[in-house]
């Protein structure tokens, strides 16, 4: 939670994008927004290219921020489920809007990227 120390100095939008930004946080949140409960391996299979370590780290960060809830059941084999907290649920309309915007503008974004304008990677 790198922003916690400077919370007073940050713009709320900058802070929010710091929380949901990054290469994997938004795709993880998008998957969780489509189902009430998702298991770890479902997330890993649905996120092409993510490593187990990266998924674990991203989930831990989202849990620490109070956006994702982790429920572990005392079963063998161990069952762990992830879901959005009420704070995470509040992000669903924002995530939907970002996805819609991307779908509407993807062709022009790809064209701009191919003409040497490179967006900063998340």
Backbone as a printed PyTorch tensor [residue, N CA C, xyz], in Angstrom:
tensor([[[  0.8350,  -1.1720,   0.0000],
         [  0.0000,   0.0000,   0.0000],
         [  0.8870,   1.2450,   0.0000]],

        [[  1.5420,   1.4470,  -1.1180],
         [  2.5290,   2.4990,  -1.2610],
         [  1.9780,   3.9020,  -1.0710]],

        [[  0.6870,   4.1100,  -1.2460],
         [  0.1280,   5.4510,  -1.1770],
         [ -0.3040,   5.8620,   0.2230]],

        [[ -0.3810,   4.9250,   1.1290],
         [ -0.9290,   5.2100,   2.4480],
         [ -0.1900,   6.3460,   3.1560]],

        [[  1.1290,   6.3700,   3.0490],
         [  1.9190,   7.3790,   3.7420],
         [  1.6310,   8.7860,   3.2390]],

        [[  1.3100,   8.9270,   1.9630],
         [  1.1030,  10.2390,   1.3600],
         [ -0.3650,  10.5300,   1.0840]],

        [[ -1.2520,   9.8680,   1.7720],
         [ -2.6810,   9.9930,   1.5020],
         [ -3.1470,  11.4380,   1.5340]],

        [[ -2.6420,  12.2250,   2.4630],
         [ -3.0730,  13.6150,   2.5830],
         [ -2.6570,  14.4480,   1.3700]],

        [[ -1.5930,  14.0540,   0.6960],
         [ -1.0710,  14.8380,  -0.4150],
         [ -1.6550,  14.4260,  -1.7600]],

        [[ -2.3730,  13.3320,  -1.8120],
         [ -2.8370,  12.8020,  -3.0880],
         [ -4.2120,  13.3120,  -3.4750]],

        [[ -4.3770,  13.4860,  -4.7410],
         [ -5.6930,  13.7270,  -5.3150],
         [ -6.4630,  12.4090,  -5.2120]],

        [[ -7.7440,  12.4240,  -4.8780],
         [ -8.5030,  11.1720,  -4.7770],
         [ -8.4810,  10.3470,  -6.0620]],

        [[ -8.5160,  10.9980,  -7.2150],
         [ -8.4850,  10.2600,  -8.4810],
         [ -7.1420,   9.5700,  -8.6720]],

        [[ -6.0630,  10.2510,  -8.3360],
         [ -4.7350,   9.6510,  -8.4380],
         [ -4.6320,   8.4410,  -7.5260]],

        [[ -5.1460,   8.5840,  -6.3230],
         [ -5.1280,   7.4760,  -5.3770],
         [ -5.9380,   6.2990,  -5.9190]],

        [[ -7.1480,   6.5800,  -6.4260],
         [ -8.0140,   5.5170,  -6.9480],
         [ -7.3510,   4.7920,  -8.1120]],

        [[ -6.7500,   5.5440,  -9.0400],
         [ -6.0820,   4.8960, -10.1620],
         [ -4.8570,   4.1170,  -9.7060]],

        [[ -4.2120,   4.5590,  -8.6560],
         [ -3.1010,   3.8000,  -8.0940],
         [ -3.5500,   2.4650,  -7.5280]],

        [[ -4.7520,   2.4370,  -6.9820],
         [ -5.3000,   1.2070,  -6.4060],
         [ -5.7570,   0.2500,  -7.5000]],

        [[ -6.5110,   0.7390,  -8.4780],
         [ -7.0740,  -0.1610,  -9.4940],
         [ -6.1860,  -0.2900, -10.7240]],

        [[ -5.1550,   0.5580, -10.8170],
         [ -4.2680,   0.5140, -11.9710],
         [ -3.3420,  -0.6800, -11.9060]],

        [[ -2.3530,  -0.6590, -12.7330],
         [ -1.4550,  -1.7960, -12.8220],
         [ -1.9390,  -2.7250, -13.9200]],

        [[ -1.0790,  -3.5800, -14.3410],
         [ -1.4010,  -4.4630, -15.4620],
         [ -2.5260,  -5.4390, -15.1300]],

        [[ -2.6050,  -5.9070, -13.8960],
         [ -3.5090,  -7.0040, -13.5810],
         [ -4.6910,  -6.6410, -12.6910]],

        [[ -4.6310,  -5.5770, -11.9200],
         [ -5.7150,  -5.2920, -10.9770],
         [ -7.0600,  -5.0950, -11.6660]],

        [[ -7.0840,  -4.3160, -12.7400],
         [ -8.3490,  -4.0780, -13.4320],
         [ -8.9090,  -5.3630, -14.0540]],

        [[ -8.0920,  -6.1850, -14.7290],
         [ -8.6330,  -7.4570, -15.2290],
         [ -9.1440,  -8.3730, -14.1080]],

        [[ -8.4560,  -8.3920, -12.9700],
         [ -8.9210,  -9.1990, -11.8340],
         [-10.2710,  -8.6760, -11.3600]],

        [[-10.3700,  -7.3700, -11.1830],
         [-11.6290,  -6.7740, -10.7280],
         [-12.7400,  -6.9940, -11.7430]],

        [[-12.4040,  -6.9380, -13.0130],
         [-13.3970,  -7.1820, -14.0560],
         [-13.9400,  -8.6020, -13.9650]],

        [[-13.0540,  -9.5790, -13.7810],
         [-13.5130, -10.9680, -13.6310],
         [-14.3900, -11.1280, -12.3970]],

        [[-13.9730, -10.5200, -11.2960],
         [-14.7500, -10.6310, -10.0580],
         [-16.0930,  -9.9160, -10.1680]],

        [[-16.1780,  -8.9080, -11.0240],
         [-17.4380,  -8.1750, -11.1680],
         [-18.4680,  -8.9590, -11.9710]],

        [[-18.0150,  -9.9740, -12.7020],
         [-18.9240, -10.7640, -13.5350],
         [-19.5070, -11.9800, -12.8280]],

        [[-18.9650, -12.3340, -11.6630],
         [-19.4380, -13.5030, -10.9190],
         [-19.4420, -13.1640,  -9.4360]],

        [[-20.3830, -13.7010,  -8.6910],
         [-20.4150, -13.3710,  -7.2640],
         [-19.2170, -13.9230,  -6.4910]],

        [[-18.7220, -15.0940,  -6.8950],
         [-17.6000, -15.7430,  -6.2120],
         [-16.7140, -16.3910,  -7.2720]],

        [[-15.3990, -16.2220,  -7.1180],
         [-14.4530, -16.8060,  -8.0700],
         [-13.3320, -17.4700,  -7.2840]],

        [[-12.9590, -18.6590,  -7.7120],
         [-11.8490, -19.3590,  -7.0690],
         [-10.5340, -18.9830,  -7.7440]],

        [[ -9.4420, -19.2030,  -7.0190],
         [ -8.1070, -18.8020,  -7.4700],
         [ -7.7930, -19.3410,  -8.8660]],

        [[ -7.9890, -20.6330,  -9.0750],
         [ -7.6370, -21.2270, -10.3680],
         [ -8.5100, -20.7080, -11.5010]],

        [[ -9.7510, -20.3400, -11.2020],
         [-10.5990, -19.7200, -12.2240],
         [-10.0020, -18.3800, -12.6550]],

        [[ -9.5450, -17.6150, -11.6720],
         [ -8.9010, -16.3380, -11.9890],
         [ -7.6480, -16.5730, -12.8220]],

        [[ -6.8230, -17.5090, -12.3980],
         [ -5.5580, -17.7760, -13.1000],
         [ -5.8130, -18.2150, -14.5420]],

        [[ -6.7970, -19.0760, -14.7480],
         [ -7.1260, -19.5290, -16.1070],
         [ -7.6910, -18.3930, -16.9590]],

        [[ -8.4180, -17.4970, -16.3450],
         [ -9.0540, -16.4060, -17.0830],
         [ -8.1450, -15.2350, -17.3920]],

        [[ -6.9730, -15.2000, -16.7820],
         [ -6.0430, -14.0870, -16.9720],
         [ -4.8020, -14.5960, -17.6990]],

        [[ -4.8730, -14.6200, -19.0030],
         [ -3.8040, -15.1650, -19.8280],
         [ -2.4910, -14.4300, -19.5830]],

        [[ -1.4700, -15.1740, -19.1770],
         [ -0.1430, -14.6100, -19.0050],
         [  0.2330, -14.2520, -17.5790]],

        [[ -0.7070, -14.2800, -16.6570],
         [ -0.3760, -13.9290, -15.2730],
         [  0.2870, -15.1280, -14.5960]],

        [[  1.2940, -14.8580, -13.7900],
         [  1.9310, -15.9290, -13.0280],
         [  1.1840, -16.1100, -11.7090]],

        [[  1.3660, -17.2440, -11.0930],
         [  0.7370, -17.4990,  -9.8040],
         [  1.1780, -16.5030,  -8.7460]],

        [[  2.4620, -16.1740,  -8.7570],
         [  2.9870, -15.2120,  -7.7850],
         [  2.3690, -13.8380,  -7.9870]],

        [[  2.2620, -13.4100,  -9.2360],
         [  1.6870, -12.0920,  -9.5240],
         [  0.2130, -12.0560,  -9.1310]],

        [[ -0.5270, -13.1080,  -9.4310],
         [ -1.9390, -13.1520,  -9.0560],
         [ -2.0860, -13.0880,  -7.5450]],

        [[ -1.2830, -13.8510,  -6.8360],
         [ -1.3280, -13.8390,  -5.3700],
         [ -1.0250, -12.4500,  -4.8260]],

        [[  0.0020, -11.8020,  -5.3650],
         [  0.3710, -10.4600,  -4.9000],
         [ -0.7230,  -9.4350,  -5.1780]],

        [[ -1.3070,  -9.4980,  -6.3680],
         [ -2.3770,  -8.5550,  -6.7170],
         [ -3.5980,  -8.7680,  -5.8350]],

        [[ -3.9740, -10.0230,  -5.6170],
         [ -5.1210, -10.3040,  -4.7540],
         [ -4.8630,  -9.8160,  -3.3370]],

        [[ -3.6610, -10.0480,  -2.8400],
         [ -3.3300,  -9.5820,  -1.4880],
         [ -3.4550,  -8.0660,  -1.3860]],

        [[ -2.9610,  -7.3610,  -2.3810],
         [ -3.0550,  -5.8980,  -2.3840],
         [ -4.5160,  -5.4410,  -2.4080]],

        [[ -5.3280,  -6.0680,  -3.2560],
         [ -6.7430,  -5.6930,  -3.3440],
         [ -7.4880,  -6.0340,  -2.0540]],

        [[ -7.0890,  -7.1170,  -1.4150],
         [ -7.6670,  -7.4770,  -0.1110],
         [ -7.2600,  -6.4460,   0.9290]],

        [[ -5.9870,  -6.0670,   0.9340],
         [ -5.5000,  -5.0660,   1.8920],
         [ -6.2290,  -3.7340,   1.7410]],

        [[ -6.5800,  -3.3760,   0.5130],
         [ -7.3180,  -2.1390,   0.2740],
         [ -8.8050,  -2.2720,   0.6090]],

        [[ -9.2560,  -3.4890,   0.8790],
         [-10.6600,  -3.6860,   1.2250],
         [-11.5830,  -3.7570,   0.0290]],

        [[-11.0280,  -4.0640,  -1.1370],
         [-11.8180,  -4.1390,  -2.3660],
         [-12.2450,  -5.5700,  -2.6580]],

        [[-11.4130,  -6.5170,  -2.2550],
         [-11.6800,  -7.9430,  -2.4800],
         [-11.7250,  -8.6530,  -1.1370]],

        [[-12.6430,  -9.6130,  -1.0390],
         [-12.7710, -10.4400,   0.1650],
         [-12.2780, -11.8450,  -0.1680]],

        [[-11.5190, -12.4250,   0.7470],
         [-11.0150, -13.7970,   0.5960],
         [-11.6760, -14.6540,   1.6610]],

        [[-12.3110, -15.7300,   1.2200],
         [-12.9660, -16.6600,   2.1430],
         [-12.3050, -18.0220,   1.9870]],

        [[-11.7460, -18.5290,   3.0860],
         [-11.0930, -19.8360,   3.0890],
         [-11.9590, -20.7970,   3.8830]],

        [[-12.2230, -21.9620,   3.3040],
         [-13.0730, -22.9580,   3.9430],
         [-12.2170, -24.1000,   4.4810]],

        [[-12.5400, -24.5940,   5.6700],
         [-11.7510, -25.6770,   6.2820],
         [-12.1020, -27.0350,   5.6730]],

        [[-11.7390, -27.2010,   4.4250],
         [-12.0320, -28.4340,   3.7030],
         [-10.7350, -28.9940,   3.1380]],

        [[-10.7910, -30.2610,   2.7980],
         [ -9.6780, -30.8830,   2.1040],
         [-10.2370, -31.4340,   0.8020]],

        [[ -9.7530, -31.0140,  -0.3520],
         [ -8.7180, -29.9980,  -0.5310],
         [ -9.2240, -28.6060,  -0.1350]],

        [[ -8.2720, -27.7620,   0.1750],
         [ -8.5710, -26.4060,   0.6100],
         [ -9.3690, -25.6670,  -0.4640]],

        [[-10.3990, -24.9620,  -0.0350],
         [-11.2110, -24.1670,  -0.9610],
         [-11.1220, -22.7100,  -0.5380]],

        [[-10.6920, -21.8700,  -1.4730],
         [-10.5970, -20.4300,  -1.2340],
         [-11.3920, -19.7340,  -2.3250]],

        [[-12.2520, -18.8080,  -1.9110],
         [-13.0720, -18.0600,  -2.8540],
         [-12.8320, -16.5670,  -2.6780]],

        [[-12.9000, -15.8590,  -3.7850],
         [-12.7150, -14.4130,  -3.7870],
         [-13.9870, -13.7530,  -4.2950]],

        [[-14.2990, -12.6210,  -3.7060],
         [-15.4650, -11.8530,  -4.1320],
         [-15.1920, -10.3780,  -3.8790]],

        [[-16.0110,  -9.5350,  -4.4740],
         [-15.8830,  -8.1000,  -4.2500],
         [-16.5600,  -7.7220,  -2.9450]],

        [[-15.9350,  -6.8410,  -2.2000],
         [-16.5460,  -6.2670,  -1.0020],
         [-17.5310,  -5.1860,  -1.4620]],

        [[-18.3010,  -4.6020,  -0.5510],
         [-19.1560,  -3.4740,  -0.9590],
         [-18.3460,  -2.3480,  -1.6230]],

        [[-17.1400,  -2.1040,  -1.1310],
         [-16.2770,  -1.0950,  -1.7540],
         [-15.8980,  -1.5180,  -3.1740]],

        [[-15.6210,  -2.7950,  -3.3570],
         [-15.3180,  -3.3170,  -4.6860],
         [-16.5250,  -3.2770,  -5.6000]],

        [[-17.7000,  -3.5800,  -5.0520],
         [-18.9390,  -3.5120,  -5.8390],
         [-19.1830,  -2.0970,  -6.3500]],

        [[-18.7830,  -1.1090,  -5.5580],
         [-18.9600,   0.2870,  -5.9750],
         [-18.1190,   0.6080,  -7.2120]],

        [[-17.0870,  -0.1930,  -7.4830],
         [-16.2430,   0.0100,  -8.6620],
         [-16.8430,  -0.5780,  -9.9380]],

        [[-17.8360,  -1.4470,  -9.8220],
         [-18.3710,  -2.1530, -10.9870],
         [-18.8390,  -1.1950, -12.0850]],

        [[-19.6100,  -0.1420, -11.7780],
         [-20.0000,   0.7740, -12.8600],
         [-18.7910,   1.4500, -13.5260]],

        [[-17.7890,   1.7720, -12.7390],
         [-16.5720,   2.3790, -13.2840],
         [-15.8560,   1.3960, -14.2050]],

        [[-15.7260,   0.1600, -13.7660],
         [-15.0760,  -0.8710, -14.5830],
         [-15.8390,  -1.0520, -15.8900]],

        [[-17.1670,  -1.1130, -15.8060],
         [-17.9970,  -1.2550, -17.0140],
         [-17.7840,  -0.0850, -17.9620]],

        [[-17.7070,   1.1140, -17.4150],
         [-17.4850,   2.3030, -18.2510],
         [-16.1190,   2.2610, -18.9210]],

        [[-15.1030,   1.8150, -18.2000],
         [-13.7610,   1.7220, -18.7800],
         [-13.7430,   0.6830, -19.9000]],

        [[-14.3990,  -0.4600, -19.6830],
         [-14.4770,  -1.4970, -20.7160],
         [-15.2190,  -0.9570, -21.9380]],

        [[-16.3460,  -0.2810, -21.7230],
         [-17.1130,   0.2990, -22.8350],
         [-16.2660,   1.3010, -23.6180]],

        [[-15.5600,   2.1670, -22.8990],
         [-14.7110,   3.1600, -23.5540],
         [-13.6470,   2.4610, -24.3930]],

        [[-13.0230,   1.4310, -23.8310],
         [-12.0010,   0.6910, -24.5660],
         [-12.5510,   0.0510, -25.8270]],

        [[-13.7450,  -0.5420, -25.7200],
         [-14.3620,  -1.1670, -26.8900],
         [-14.6770,  -0.1340, -27.9680]],

        [[-15.1310,   1.0390, -27.5720],
         [-15.4890,   2.0850, -28.5350],
         [-14.2650,   2.6910, -29.2160]],

        [[-13.1380,   2.7080, -28.5360],
         [-11.9740,   3.4250, -29.0500],
         [-10.7790,   2.5410, -29.3800]],

        [[-10.9380,   1.2350, -29.3000],
         [ -9.7820,   0.3550, -29.4570],
         [ -9.1010,   0.5040, -30.8170]],

        [[ -9.8890,   0.6510, -31.8810],
         [ -9.2760,   0.7580, -33.2090],
         [ -8.4180,   2.0110, -33.3260]],

        [[ -8.9260,   3.1420, -32.8550],
         [ -8.1360,   4.3770, -32.9420],
         [ -6.9360,   4.3210, -31.9980]],

        [[ -7.0880,   3.6410, -30.8650],
         [ -5.9620,   3.5050, -29.9390],
         [ -4.8600,   2.6400, -30.5380]],

        [[ -5.2550,   1.5630, -31.2050],
         [ -4.2710,   0.6910, -31.8550],
         [ -3.5890,   1.4330, -32.9940]],

        [[ -4.3660,   2.1980, -33.7670],
         [ -3.7900,   2.9770, -34.8680],
         [ -2.8020,   4.0060, -34.3340]],

        [[ -3.1600,   4.6780, -33.2620],
         [ -2.2610,   5.6740, -32.6670],
         [ -1.0030,   5.0000, -32.1410]],

        [[ -1.1650,   3.8240, -31.5460],
         [ -0.0160,   3.0940, -31.0070],
         [  0.9350,   2.6920, -32.1270]],

        [[  0.3740,   2.2700, -33.2560],
         [  1.2270,   1.8350, -34.3590],
         [  1.9240,   3.0110, -35.0380]],

        [[  1.4340,   4.2260, -34.8040],
         [  2.1050,   5.3960, -35.3810],
         [  3.0200,   6.0520, -34.3520]],

        [[  3.6130,   5.2310, -33.5100],
         [  4.6550,   5.5880, -32.5370],
         [  4.1840,   6.2900, -31.2760]],

        [[  2.9050,   6.4330, -31.0700],
         [  2.4200,   6.9720, -29.8000],
         [  2.1850,   5.7780, -28.8980]],

        [[  2.9700,   5.6520, -27.8500],
         [  2.8530,   4.5070, -26.9540],
         [  2.2450,   4.9280, -25.6350]],

        [[  1.0940,   4.3360, -25.2790],
         [  0.5480,   4.6410, -23.9610],
         [  1.4410,   4.0560, -22.8830]],

        [[  1.4390,   4.6950, -21.7480],
         [  2.2100,   4.1940, -20.6070],
         [  1.5690,   2.8940, -20.1510]],

        [[  2.3360,   1.8060, -20.0320],
         [  1.7430,   0.5460, -19.5740],
         [  1.2380,   0.6730, -18.1490]],

        [[  0.1160,   0.0010, -17.8840],
         [ -0.4580,   0.0260, -16.5350],
         [  0.3340,  -0.8420, -15.6080]]])
